[in-house]
PDB file of C-alpha atoms in Angstrom:
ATOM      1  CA  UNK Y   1      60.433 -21.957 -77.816  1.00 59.00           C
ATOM      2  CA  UNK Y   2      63.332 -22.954 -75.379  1.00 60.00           C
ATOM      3  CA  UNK Y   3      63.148 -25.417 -73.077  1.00 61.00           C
ATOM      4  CA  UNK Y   4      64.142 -25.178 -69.447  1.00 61.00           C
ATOM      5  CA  UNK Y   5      65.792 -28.689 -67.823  1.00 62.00           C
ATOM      6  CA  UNK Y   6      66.706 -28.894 -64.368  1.00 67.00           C
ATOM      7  CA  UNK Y   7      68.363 -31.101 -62.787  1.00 64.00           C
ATOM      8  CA  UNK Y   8      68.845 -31.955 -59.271  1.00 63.00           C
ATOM      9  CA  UNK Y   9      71.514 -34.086 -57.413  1.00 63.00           C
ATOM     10  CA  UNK Y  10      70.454 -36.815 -55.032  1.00 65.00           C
ATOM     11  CA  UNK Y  11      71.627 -35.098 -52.177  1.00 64.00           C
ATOM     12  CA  UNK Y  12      69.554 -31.835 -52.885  1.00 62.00           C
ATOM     13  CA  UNK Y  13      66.447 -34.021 -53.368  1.00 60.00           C
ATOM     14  CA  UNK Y  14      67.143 -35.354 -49.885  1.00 63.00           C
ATOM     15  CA  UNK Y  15      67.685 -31.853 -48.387  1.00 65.00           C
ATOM     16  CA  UNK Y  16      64.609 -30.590 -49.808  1.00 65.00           C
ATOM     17  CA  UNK Y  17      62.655 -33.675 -48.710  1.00 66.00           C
ATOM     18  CA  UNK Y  18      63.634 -33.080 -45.576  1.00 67.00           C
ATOM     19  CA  UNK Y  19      63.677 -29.375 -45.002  1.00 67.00           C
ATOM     20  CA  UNK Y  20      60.952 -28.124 -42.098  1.00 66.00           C
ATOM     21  CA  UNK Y  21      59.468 -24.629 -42.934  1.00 64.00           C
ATOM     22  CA  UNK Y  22      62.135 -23.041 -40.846  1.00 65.00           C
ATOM     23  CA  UNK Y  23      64.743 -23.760 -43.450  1.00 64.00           C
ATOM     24  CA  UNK Y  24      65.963 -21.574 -46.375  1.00 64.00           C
ATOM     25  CA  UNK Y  25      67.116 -23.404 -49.368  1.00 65.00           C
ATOM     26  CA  UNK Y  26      69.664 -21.823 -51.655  1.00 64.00           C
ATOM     27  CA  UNK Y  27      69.294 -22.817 -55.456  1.00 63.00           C
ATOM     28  CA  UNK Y  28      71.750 -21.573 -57.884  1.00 64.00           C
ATOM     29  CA  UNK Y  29      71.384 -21.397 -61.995  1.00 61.00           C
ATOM     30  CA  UNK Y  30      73.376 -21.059 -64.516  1.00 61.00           C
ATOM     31  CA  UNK Y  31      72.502 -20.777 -68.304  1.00 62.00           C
ATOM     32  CA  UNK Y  32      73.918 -22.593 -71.192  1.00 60.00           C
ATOM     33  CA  UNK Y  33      77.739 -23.952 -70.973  1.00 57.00           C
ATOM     34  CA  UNK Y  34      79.418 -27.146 -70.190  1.00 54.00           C
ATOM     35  CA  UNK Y  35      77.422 -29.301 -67.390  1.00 52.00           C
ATOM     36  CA  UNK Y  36      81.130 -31.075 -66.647  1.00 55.00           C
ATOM     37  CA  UNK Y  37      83.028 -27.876 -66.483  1.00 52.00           C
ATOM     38  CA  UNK Y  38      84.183 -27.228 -62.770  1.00 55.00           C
ATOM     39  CA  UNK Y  39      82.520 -23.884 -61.752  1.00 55.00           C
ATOM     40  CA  UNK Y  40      84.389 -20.852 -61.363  1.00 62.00           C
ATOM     41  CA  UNK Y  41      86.282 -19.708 -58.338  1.00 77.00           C
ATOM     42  CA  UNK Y  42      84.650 -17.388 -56.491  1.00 82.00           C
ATOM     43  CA  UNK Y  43      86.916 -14.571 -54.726  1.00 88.00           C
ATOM     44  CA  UNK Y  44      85.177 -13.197 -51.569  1.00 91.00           C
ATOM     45  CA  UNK Y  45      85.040  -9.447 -51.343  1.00 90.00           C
ATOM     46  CA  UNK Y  46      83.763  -7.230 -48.918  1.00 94.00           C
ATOM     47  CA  UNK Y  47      83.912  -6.936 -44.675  1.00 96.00           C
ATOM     48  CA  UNK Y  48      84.124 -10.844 -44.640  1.00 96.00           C
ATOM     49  CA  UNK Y  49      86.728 -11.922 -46.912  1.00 95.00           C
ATOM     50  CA  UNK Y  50      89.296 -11.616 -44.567  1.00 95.00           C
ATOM     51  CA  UNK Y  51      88.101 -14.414 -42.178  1.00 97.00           C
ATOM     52  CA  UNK Y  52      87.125 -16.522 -45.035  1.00 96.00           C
ATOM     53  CA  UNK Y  53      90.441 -16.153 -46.937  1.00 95.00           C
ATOM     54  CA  UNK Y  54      91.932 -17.025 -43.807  1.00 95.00           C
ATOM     55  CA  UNK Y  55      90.085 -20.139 -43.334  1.00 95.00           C
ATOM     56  CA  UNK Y  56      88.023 -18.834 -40.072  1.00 96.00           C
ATOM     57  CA  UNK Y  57      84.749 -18.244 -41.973  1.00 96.00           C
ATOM     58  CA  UNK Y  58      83.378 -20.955 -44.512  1.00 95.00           C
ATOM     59  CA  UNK Y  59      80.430 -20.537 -47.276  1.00 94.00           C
ATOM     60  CA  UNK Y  60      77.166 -22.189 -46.109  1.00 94.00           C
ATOM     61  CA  UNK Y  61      78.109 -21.533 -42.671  1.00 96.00           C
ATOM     62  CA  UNK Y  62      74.761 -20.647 -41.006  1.00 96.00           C
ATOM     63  CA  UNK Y  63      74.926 -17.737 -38.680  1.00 97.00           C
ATOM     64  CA  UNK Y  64      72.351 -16.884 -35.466  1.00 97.00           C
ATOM     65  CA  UNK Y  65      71.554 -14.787 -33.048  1.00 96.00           C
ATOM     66  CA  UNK Y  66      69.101 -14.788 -30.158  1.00 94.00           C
ATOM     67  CA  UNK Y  67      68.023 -11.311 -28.206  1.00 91.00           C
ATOM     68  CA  UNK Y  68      66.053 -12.392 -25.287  1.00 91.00           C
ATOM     69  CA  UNK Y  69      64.917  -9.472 -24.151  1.00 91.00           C
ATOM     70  CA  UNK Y  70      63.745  -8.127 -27.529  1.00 88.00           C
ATOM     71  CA  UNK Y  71      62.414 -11.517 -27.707  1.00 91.00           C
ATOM     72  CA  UNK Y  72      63.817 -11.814 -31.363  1.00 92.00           C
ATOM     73  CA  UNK Y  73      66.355 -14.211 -33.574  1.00 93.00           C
ATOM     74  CA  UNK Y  74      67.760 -14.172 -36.602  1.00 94.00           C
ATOM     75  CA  UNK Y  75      69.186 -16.397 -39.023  1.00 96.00           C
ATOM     76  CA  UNK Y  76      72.144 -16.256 -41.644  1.00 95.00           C
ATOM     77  CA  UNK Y  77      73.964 -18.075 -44.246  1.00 95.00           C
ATOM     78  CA  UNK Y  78      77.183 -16.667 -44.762  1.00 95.00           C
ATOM     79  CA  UNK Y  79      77.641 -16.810 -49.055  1.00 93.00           C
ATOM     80  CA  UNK Y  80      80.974 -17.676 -51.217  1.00 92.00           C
ATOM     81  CA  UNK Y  81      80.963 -13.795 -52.375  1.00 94.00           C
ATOM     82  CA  UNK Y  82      81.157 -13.055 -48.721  1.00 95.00           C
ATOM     83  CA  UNK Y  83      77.963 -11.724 -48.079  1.00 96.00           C
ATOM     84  CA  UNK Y  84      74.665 -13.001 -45.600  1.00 96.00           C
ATOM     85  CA  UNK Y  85      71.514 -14.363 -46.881  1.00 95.00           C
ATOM     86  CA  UNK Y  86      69.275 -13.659 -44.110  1.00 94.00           C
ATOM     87  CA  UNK Y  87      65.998 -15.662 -44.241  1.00 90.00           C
ATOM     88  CA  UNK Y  88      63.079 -14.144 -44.879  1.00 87.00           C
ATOM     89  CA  UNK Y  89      64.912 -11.356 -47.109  1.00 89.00           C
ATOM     90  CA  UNK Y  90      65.558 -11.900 -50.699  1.00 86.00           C
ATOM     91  CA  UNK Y  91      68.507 -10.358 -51.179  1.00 89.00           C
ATOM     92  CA  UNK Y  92      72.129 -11.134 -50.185  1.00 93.00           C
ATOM     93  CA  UNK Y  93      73.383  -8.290 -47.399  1.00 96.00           C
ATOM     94  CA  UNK Y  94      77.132  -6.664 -47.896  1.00 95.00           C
ATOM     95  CA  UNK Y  95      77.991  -6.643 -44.411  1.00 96.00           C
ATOM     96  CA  UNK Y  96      77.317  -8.119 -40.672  1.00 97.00           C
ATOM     97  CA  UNK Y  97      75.506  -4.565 -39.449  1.00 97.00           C
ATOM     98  CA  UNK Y  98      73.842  -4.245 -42.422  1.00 96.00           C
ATOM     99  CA  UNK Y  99      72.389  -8.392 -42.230  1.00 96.00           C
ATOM    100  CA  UNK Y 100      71.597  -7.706 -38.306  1.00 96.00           C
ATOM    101  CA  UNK Y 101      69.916  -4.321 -39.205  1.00 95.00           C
ATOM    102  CA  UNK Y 102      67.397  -6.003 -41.644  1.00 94.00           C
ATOM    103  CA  UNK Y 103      66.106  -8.520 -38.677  1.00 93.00           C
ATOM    104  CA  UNK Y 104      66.388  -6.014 -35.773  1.00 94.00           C
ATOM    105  CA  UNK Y 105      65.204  -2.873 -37.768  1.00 92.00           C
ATOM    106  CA  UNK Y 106      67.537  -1.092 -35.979  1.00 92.00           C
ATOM    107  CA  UNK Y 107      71.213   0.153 -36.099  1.00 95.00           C
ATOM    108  CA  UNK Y 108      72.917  -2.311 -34.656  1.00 95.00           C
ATOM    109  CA  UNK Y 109      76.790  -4.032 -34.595  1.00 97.00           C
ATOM    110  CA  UNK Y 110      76.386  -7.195 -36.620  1.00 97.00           C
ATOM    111  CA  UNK Y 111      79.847  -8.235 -35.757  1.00 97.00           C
ATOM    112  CA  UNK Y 112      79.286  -8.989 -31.906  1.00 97.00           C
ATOM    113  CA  UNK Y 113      75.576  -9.989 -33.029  1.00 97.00           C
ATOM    114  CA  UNK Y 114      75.563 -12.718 -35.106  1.00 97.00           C
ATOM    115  CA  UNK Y 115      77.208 -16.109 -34.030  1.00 98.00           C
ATOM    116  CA  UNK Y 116      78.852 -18.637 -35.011  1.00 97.00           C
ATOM    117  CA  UNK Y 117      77.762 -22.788 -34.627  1.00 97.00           C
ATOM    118  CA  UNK Y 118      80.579 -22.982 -32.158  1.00 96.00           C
ATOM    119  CA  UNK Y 119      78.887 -19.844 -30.347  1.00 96.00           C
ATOM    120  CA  UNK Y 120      81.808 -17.171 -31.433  1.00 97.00           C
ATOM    121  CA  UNK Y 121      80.933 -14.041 -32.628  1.00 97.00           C
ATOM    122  CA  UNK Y 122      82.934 -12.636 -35.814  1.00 97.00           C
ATOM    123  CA  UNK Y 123      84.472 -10.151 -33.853  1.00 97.00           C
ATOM    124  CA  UNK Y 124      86.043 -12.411 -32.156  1.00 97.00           C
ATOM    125  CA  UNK Y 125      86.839 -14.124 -35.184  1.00 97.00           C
ATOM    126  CA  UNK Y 126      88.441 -10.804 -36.627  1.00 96.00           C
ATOM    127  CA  UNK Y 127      90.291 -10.420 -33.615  1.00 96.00           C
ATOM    128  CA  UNK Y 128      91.605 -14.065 -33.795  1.00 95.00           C
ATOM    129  CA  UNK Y 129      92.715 -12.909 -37.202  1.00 94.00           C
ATOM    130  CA  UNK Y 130      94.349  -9.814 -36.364  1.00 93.00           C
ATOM    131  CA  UNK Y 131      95.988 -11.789 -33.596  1.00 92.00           C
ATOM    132  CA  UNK Y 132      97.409 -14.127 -36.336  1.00 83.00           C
TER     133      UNK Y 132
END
């Protein structure tokens, strides 16, 4: 029978330690290979690899958005494939719309939606990029 080790850094231990119930934590696996290897490059693809080839859109970079009249937020964590982990979901979403649609449940434009931590939307990040 094989045997399963996993093993956490420090710094993980602490996140998880301190993570309320509000917080998503992201684990990744990998089987079998070289523990020291670096891991692979990962290319972005899809609507956000522009801004994050450009530098204006980071993995990890938590995304929000707050509707008060709808009386309803969501929350995002932009991946190095360029795609949105929205909590509460288990799987990864292609696109902005497509993340915002899966909180709202309705058709909506995820690109003036969702928000930065400096309180930009990615539209206006595209359009800084287009400007550029």
């Amino acid at each position: 029978m094989a045997t399963l080790s996993i093993h956490f850094d420090p710094a993980v231990l602490a996140r998880l330690t301190s993570a309320s119930g509000d917080d998503t934590i992201h684990v990744t696996l990998s089987l079998g290979g070289d523990s020291t290897a670096p891991a692979a490059s990962v290319i972005p693809h899809g609507p956000l690899a522009g801004l994050m080839q450009a530098g204006l859109l980071k993995p990890d970079t938590v995304l929000t958005f707050h509707q008060r009249r709808a009386n309803r937020s969501g929350r995002a964590v932009v991946t190095a494939e360029g795609q949105l982990i929205v909590d509460g979901h288990p799987s990864a979403f292609p696109s902005p719309s497509k993340a915002a649609e899966a909180v709202t449940g309705n058709v909506i434009n995820g690109w003036t939606l969702w928000h930065t931590p400096d309180g930009s939307t990615l539209d206006q990040l595209r359009q800084k990029l287009d400007a550029e």
